[in-house]
Coordinates of C-alpha atoms in Angstrom, one line a residue:
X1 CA -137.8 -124.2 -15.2
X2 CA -138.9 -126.5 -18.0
X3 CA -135.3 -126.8 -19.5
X4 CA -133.9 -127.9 -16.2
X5 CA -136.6 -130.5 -15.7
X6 CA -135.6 -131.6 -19.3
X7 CA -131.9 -132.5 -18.3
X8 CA -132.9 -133.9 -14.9
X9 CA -135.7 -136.0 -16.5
X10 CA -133.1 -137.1 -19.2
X11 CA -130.3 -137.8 -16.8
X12 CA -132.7 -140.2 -14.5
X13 CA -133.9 -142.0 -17.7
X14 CA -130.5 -142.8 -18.9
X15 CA -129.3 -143.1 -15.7
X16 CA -132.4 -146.0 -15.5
X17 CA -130.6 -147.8 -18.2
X18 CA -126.7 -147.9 -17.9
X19 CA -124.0 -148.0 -15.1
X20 CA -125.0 -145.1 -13.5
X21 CA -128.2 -147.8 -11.7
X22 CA -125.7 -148.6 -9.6
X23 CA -124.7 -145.8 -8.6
X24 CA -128.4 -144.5 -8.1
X25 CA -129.1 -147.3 -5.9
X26 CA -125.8 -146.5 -3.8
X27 CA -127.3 -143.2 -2.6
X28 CA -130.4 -144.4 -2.3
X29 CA -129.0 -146.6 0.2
X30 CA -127.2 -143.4 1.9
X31 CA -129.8 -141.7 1.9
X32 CA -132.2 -144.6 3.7
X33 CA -128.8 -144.7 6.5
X34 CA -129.1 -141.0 7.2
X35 CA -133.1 -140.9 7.8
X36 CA -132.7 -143.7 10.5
X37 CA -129.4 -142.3 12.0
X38 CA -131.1 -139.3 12.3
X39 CA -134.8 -139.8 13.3
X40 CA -135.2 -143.9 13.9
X41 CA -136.8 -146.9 11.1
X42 CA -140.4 -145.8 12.3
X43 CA -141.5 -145.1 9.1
X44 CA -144.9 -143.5 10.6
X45 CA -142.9 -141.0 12.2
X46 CA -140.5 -139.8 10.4
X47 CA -140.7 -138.0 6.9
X48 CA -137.5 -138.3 5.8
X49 CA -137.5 -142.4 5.8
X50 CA -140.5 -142.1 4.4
X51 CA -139.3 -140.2 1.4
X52 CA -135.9 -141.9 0.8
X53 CA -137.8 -145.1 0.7
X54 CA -140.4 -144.1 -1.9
X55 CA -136.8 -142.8 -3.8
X56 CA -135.7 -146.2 -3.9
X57 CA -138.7 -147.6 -4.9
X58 CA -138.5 -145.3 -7.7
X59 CA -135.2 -146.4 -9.3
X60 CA -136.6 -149.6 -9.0
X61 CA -134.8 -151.0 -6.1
X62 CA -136.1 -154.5 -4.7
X63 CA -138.0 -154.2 -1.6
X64 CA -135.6 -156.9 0.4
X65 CA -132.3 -155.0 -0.3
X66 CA -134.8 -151.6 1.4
X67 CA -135.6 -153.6 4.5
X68 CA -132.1 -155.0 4.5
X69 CA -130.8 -151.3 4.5
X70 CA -133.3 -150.4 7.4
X71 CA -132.1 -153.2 9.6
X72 CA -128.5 -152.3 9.5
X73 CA -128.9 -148.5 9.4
X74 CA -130.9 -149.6 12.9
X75 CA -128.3 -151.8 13.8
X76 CA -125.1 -150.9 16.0
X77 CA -122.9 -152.1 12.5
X78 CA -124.4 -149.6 10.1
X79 CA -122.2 -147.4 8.6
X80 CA -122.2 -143.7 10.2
X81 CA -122.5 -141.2 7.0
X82 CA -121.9 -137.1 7.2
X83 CA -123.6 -135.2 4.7
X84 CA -121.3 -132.1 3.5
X85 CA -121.0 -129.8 0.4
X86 CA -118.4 -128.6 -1.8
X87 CA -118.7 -125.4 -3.9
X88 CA -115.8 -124.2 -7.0
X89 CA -116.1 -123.7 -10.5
X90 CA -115.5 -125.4 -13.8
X91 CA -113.4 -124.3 -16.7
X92 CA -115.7 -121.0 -18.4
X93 CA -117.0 -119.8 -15.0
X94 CA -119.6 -122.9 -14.1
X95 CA -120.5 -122.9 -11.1
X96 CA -120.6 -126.2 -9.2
X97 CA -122.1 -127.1 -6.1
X98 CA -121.4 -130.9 -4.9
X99 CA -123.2 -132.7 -2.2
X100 CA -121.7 -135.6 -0.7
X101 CA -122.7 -138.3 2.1
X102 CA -119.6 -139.8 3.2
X103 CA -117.9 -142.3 6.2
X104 CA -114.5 -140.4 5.5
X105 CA -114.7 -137.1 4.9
X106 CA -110.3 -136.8 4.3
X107 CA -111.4 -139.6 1.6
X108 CA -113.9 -137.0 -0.3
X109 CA -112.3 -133.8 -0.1
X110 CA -109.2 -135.4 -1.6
X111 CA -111.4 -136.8 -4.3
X112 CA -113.5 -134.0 -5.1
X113 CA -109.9 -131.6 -5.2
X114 CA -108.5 -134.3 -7.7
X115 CA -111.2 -133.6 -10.4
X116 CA -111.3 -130.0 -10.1
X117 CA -107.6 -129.9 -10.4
X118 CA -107.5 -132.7 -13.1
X119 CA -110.1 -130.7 -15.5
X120 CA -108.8 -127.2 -15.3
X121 CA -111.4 -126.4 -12.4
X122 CA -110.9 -125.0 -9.1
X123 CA -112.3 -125.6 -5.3
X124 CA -113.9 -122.8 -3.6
X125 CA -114.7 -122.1 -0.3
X126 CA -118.1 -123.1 1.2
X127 CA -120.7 -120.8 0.9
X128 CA -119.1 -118.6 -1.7
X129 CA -121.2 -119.6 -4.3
X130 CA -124.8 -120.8 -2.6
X131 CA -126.1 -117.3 -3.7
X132 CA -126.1 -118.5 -7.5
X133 CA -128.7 -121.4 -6.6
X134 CA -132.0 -121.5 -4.6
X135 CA -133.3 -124.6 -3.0
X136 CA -136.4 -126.0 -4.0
X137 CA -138.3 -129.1 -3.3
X138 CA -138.6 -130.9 -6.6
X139 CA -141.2 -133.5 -7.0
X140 CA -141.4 -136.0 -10.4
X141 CA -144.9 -137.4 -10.6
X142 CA -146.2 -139.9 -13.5
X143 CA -149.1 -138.9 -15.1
X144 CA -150.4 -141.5 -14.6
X145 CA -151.2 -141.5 -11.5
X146 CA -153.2 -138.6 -11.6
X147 CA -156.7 -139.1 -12.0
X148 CA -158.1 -135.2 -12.5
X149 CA -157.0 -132.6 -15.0
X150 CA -153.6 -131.1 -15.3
X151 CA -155.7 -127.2 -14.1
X152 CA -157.1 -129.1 -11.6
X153 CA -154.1 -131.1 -10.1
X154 CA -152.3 -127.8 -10.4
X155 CA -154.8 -126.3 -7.8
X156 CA -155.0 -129.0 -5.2
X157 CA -150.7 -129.1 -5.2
X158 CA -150.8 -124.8 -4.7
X159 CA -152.2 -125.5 -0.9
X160 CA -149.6 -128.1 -0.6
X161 CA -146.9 -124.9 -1.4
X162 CA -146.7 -125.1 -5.3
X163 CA -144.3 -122.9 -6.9
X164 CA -144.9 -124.1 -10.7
X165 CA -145.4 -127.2 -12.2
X166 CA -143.7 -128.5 -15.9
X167 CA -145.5 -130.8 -17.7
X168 CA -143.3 -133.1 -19.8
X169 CA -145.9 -134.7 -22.3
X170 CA -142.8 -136.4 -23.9
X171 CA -142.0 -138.9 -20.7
X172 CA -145.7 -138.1 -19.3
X173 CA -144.8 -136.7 -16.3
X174 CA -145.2 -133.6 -13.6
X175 CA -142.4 -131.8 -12.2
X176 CA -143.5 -129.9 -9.6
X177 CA -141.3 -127.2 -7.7
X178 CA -142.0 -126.1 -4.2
X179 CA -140.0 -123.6 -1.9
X180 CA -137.2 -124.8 0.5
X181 CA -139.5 -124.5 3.6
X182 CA -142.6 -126.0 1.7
X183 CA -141.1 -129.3 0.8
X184 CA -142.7 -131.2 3.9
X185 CA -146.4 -129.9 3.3
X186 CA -145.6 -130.9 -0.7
X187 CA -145.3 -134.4 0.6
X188 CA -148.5 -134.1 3.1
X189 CA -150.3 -133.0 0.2
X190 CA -149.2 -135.9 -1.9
X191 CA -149.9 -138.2 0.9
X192 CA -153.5 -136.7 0.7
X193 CA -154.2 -137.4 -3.1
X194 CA -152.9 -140.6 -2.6
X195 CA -150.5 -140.2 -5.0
X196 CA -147.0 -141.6 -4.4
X197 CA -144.2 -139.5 -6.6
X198 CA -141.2 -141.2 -8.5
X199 CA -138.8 -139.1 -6.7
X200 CA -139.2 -135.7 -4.0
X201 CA -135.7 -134.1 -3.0
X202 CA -134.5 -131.1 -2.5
X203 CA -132.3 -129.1 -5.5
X204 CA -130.6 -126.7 -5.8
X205 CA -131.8 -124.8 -9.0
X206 CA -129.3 -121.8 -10.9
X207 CA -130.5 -118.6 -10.6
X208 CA -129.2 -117.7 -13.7
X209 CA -128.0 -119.5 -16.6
X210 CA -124.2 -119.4 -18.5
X211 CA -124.3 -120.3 -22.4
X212 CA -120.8 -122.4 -23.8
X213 CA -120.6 -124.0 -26.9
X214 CA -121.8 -127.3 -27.4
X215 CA -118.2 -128.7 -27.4
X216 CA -117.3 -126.9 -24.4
X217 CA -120.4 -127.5 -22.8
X218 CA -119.7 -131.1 -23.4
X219 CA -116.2 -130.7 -21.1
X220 CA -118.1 -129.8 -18.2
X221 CA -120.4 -132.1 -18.0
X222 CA -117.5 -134.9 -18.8
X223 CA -116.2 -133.1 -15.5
X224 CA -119.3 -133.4 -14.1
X225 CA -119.8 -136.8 -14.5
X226 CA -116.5 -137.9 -13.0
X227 CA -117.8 -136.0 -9.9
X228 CA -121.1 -138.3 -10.2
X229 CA -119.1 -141.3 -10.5
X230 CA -117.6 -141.2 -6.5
X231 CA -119.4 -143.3 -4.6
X232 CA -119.9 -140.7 -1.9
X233 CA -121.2 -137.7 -4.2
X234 CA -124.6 -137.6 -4.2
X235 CA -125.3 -134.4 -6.7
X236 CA -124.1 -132.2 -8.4
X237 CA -126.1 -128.6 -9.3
X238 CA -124.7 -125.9 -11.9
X239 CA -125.5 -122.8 -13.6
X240 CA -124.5 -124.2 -17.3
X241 CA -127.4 -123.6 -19.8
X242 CA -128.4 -127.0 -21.0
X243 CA -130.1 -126.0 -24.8
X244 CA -132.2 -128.3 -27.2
X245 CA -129.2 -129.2 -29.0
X246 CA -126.8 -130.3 -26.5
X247 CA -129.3 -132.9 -25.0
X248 CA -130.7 -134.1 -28.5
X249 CA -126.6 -134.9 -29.1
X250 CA -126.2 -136.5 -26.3
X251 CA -129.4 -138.8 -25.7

């Protein structure tokens, strides 16, 4: 999975350092709303806060504008969010698979229908296309916070349900997959080591890859992109192979 962790490690850098901050700190937000709807601000008991604050610590948002999220999620005038997918395809047979967190759903589906019509793409049913991806718990983890060898780390993390671990010496960083059902042990583990990771969520990785030409490859993720750039899409997952190449020309 090394080439995935590559483009998802490339997209959060750059992501770090243009418009797209904004847009990272919007679901960050979203995603702080839906832990508290769902399971209160305790923070001590319940996991899911817990994670979707340590996300927003880790594209740098300011601890105020966290606790101001809390307090209104808690609040009778916070916003009330419903987390849906979309599934369809991009031009060449991409698969896409869109998750959105959204105060009007008529709002999104228009939205999401308007790009796939605009580029050539088309809107599937849901659940005709989950068998191309499995869900995985994905955790990014800076090296240096690691105090033990990489063989080492790599044997404390398979108790906590470790599926494989990349190691990015480029950007000095873990990625460390888990299975669906082992993401919450992942993050017990973690909270074991003491070792707090720049971002844990659940992805949904391809199966299988499909090759285009760097041009055309280039036309989907333009595609993609305008998906990424609605406030209420919070990822987007596909099957396109993402070579060498096509991320050194576009860094």
């Amino acid at each position: 999975m090394a080439g995935h962790s590559k483009w998802a490690n490339i997209k959060h850098r750059k992501g770090a350092q243009d418009k797209r901050r904004a847009k990272l700190f919007t679901r960050a937000i979203k995603d702080i709303y839906v832990a508290v709807k769902e399971s209160g601000d305790d923070i001590s008991s319940n996991p899911r806060l817990r994670t979707a604050i340590q996300n927003a610590k880790g594209v740098n948002m300011p601890k105020d504008t966290i606790e101001r999220a809390i307090k209104k999620a808690s609040s009778n005038s916070g916003e009330t969010y419903i987390e849906t997918t979309y599934e369809g395809y991009a031009p060449n047979g991409i698969a896409l698979f869109i998750e959105c967190t959204t105060d009007n759903i008529n709002r999104t589906v228009a939205n999401v229908r308007a790009v796939f019509n605009k580029h050539n793409g088309e809107l599937g049913k849901n659940g005709s296309l989950e068998f191309l991806f499995k869900r995985m718990g994905v955790f990014t983890i800076d090296t240096n916070t690691v105090n033990i060898p990489k063989e080492d780390f790599e044997m404390e993390l398979i108790d906590g349900g470790l599926e494989s671990l990349d190691f990015l010496e480029d950007e000095e960083i873990y990625i460390a997959y888990t299975n669906f059902e082992d993401f919450g042990i992942m993050i017990k583990k973690m909270e074991e080591l003491n070792i707090t990771p720049k971002n844990s969520e659940i992805q949904r990785i391809p199966l299988d890859t499909k090759k285009l030409d760097n041009e055309t490859s280039k036309k989907v993720l333009n595609m993609i992109e305008k998906f990424e750039e609605d406030d209420d899409v919070q990822q987007v997952f596909h099957n396109m192979e993402i070579s060498e190449e096509l991320m050194n020309s576009i860094i």
